[in-house]
Short mmCIF file of C-alpha atoms in Angstrom, two decimals:
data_model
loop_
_atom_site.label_atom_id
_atom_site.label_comp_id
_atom_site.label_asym_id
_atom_site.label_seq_id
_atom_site.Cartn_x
_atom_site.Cartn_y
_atom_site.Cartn_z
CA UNK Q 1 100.21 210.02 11.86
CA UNK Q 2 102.89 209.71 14.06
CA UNK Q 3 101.31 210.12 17.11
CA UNK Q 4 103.37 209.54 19.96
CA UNK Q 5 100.33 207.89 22.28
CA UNK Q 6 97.98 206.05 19.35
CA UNK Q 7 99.85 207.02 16.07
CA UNK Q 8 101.74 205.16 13.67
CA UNK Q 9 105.19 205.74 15.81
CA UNK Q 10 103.79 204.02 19.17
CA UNK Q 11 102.36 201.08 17.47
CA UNK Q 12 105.86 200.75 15.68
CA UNK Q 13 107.61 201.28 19.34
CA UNK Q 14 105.20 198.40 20.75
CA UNK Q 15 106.51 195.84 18.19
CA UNK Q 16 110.26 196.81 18.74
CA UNK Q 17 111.46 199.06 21.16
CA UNK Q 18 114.60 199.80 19.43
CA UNK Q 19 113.23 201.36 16.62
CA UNK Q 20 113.86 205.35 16.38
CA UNK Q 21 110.79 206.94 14.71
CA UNK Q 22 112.18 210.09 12.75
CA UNK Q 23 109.40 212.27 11.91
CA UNK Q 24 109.17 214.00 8.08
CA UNK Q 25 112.21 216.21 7.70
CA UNK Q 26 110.29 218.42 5.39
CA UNK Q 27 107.59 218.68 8.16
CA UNK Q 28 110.43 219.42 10.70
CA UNK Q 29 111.96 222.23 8.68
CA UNK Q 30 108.47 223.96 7.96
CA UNK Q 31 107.69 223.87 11.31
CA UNK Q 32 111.24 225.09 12.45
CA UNK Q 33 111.07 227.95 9.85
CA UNK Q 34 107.29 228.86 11.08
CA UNK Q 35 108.44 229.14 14.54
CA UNK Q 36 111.11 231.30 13.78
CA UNK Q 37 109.24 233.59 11.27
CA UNK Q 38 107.11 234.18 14.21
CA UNK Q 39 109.60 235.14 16.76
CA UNK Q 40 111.08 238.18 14.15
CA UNK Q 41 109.97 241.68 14.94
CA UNK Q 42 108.72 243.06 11.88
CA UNK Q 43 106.97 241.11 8.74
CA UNK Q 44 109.81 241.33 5.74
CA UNK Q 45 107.30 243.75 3.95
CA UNK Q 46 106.58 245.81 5.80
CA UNK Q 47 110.29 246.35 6.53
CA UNK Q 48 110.97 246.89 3.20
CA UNK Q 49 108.36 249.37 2.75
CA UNK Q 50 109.74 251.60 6.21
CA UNK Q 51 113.28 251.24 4.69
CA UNK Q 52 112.15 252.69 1.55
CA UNK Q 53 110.41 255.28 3.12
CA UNK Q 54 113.06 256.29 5.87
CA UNK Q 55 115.56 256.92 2.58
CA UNK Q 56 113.22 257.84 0.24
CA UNK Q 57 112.47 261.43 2.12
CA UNK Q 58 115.96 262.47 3.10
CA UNK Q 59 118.88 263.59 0.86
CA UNK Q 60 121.19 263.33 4.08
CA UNK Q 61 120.10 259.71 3.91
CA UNK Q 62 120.50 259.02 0.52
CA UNK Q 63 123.94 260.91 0.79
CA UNK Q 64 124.92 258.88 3.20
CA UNK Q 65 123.70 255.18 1.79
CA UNK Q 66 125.48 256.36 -1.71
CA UNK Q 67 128.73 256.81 0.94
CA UNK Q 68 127.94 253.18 2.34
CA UNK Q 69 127.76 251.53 -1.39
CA UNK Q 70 131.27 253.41 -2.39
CA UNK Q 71 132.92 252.15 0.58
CA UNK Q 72 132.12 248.77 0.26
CA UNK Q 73 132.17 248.81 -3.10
CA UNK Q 74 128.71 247.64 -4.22
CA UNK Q 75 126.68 249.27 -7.04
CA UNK Q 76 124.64 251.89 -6.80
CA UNK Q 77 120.50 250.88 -7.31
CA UNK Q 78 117.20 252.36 -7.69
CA UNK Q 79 115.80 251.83 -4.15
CA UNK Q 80 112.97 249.91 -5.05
CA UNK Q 81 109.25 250.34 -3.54
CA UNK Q 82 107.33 247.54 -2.31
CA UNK Q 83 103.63 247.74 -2.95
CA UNK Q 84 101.28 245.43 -0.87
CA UNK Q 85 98.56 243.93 -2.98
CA UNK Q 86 96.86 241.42 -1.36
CA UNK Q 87 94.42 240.60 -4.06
CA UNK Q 88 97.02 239.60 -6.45
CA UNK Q 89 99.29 236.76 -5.08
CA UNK Q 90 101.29 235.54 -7.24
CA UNK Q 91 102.06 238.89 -8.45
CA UNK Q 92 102.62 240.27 -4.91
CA UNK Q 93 104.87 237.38 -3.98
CA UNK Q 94 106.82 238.29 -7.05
CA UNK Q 95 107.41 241.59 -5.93
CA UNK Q 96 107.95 240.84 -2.38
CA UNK Q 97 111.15 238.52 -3.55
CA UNK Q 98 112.57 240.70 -6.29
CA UNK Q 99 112.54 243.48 -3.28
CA UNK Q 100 113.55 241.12 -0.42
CA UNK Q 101 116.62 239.77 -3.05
CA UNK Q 102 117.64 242.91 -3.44
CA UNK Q 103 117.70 244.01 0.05
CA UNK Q 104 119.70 241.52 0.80
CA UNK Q 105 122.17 241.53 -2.11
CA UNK Q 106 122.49 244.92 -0.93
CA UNK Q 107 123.67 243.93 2.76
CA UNK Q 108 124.76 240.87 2.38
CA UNK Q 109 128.62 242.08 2.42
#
């Protein structure tokens, strides 16, 4: 560990003070990713699932989102439904990317 007090990092320290300590970058990016998955206001499926719903029930929506995809040009696609299924994983994870990847290939002009 590279406890700052009795880890690996102090004992290195002790034995040459000018030695910088980096911690795992992998470990940093997790835990910078974590921290800001926390601090967004919705989970990504259930946003999906409200987005779907809020233009699956209105013609003036859909109307207006077909509008949206002419004027910048993009293709027009299925709006696709997100399904939660817990007990399936992998198959849920699936599903959650195809729909988040096309969410944001959607928006992403």
């Amino acid at each position: 560990m590279l406890g700052v007090h009795k880890g690996v990092a102090a004992y290195v320290k002790m034995e040459n003070n000018s030695v910088h300590v980096q911690g795992c970058p992998c470990h940093l990016i997790h835990i910078a990713a974590q921290s800001t998955a926390k601090r967004l206001p919705a989970r990504i499926d259930e946003l999906l699932i409200d987005i779907y719903y809020y233009l699956d029930k209105s013609g003036k929506r859909h109307k207006h989102l077909k509008q949206c995809q002419d004027l910048c040009g993009t293709e027009a696609r299925k709006i696709l439904k997100h399904v939660n299924t817990r007990f399936v994983l992998k198959n849920n994870f699936k599903s959650l990317s195809t729909h988040t990847n096309r969410f944001l290939e959607k928006h992403s002009n």
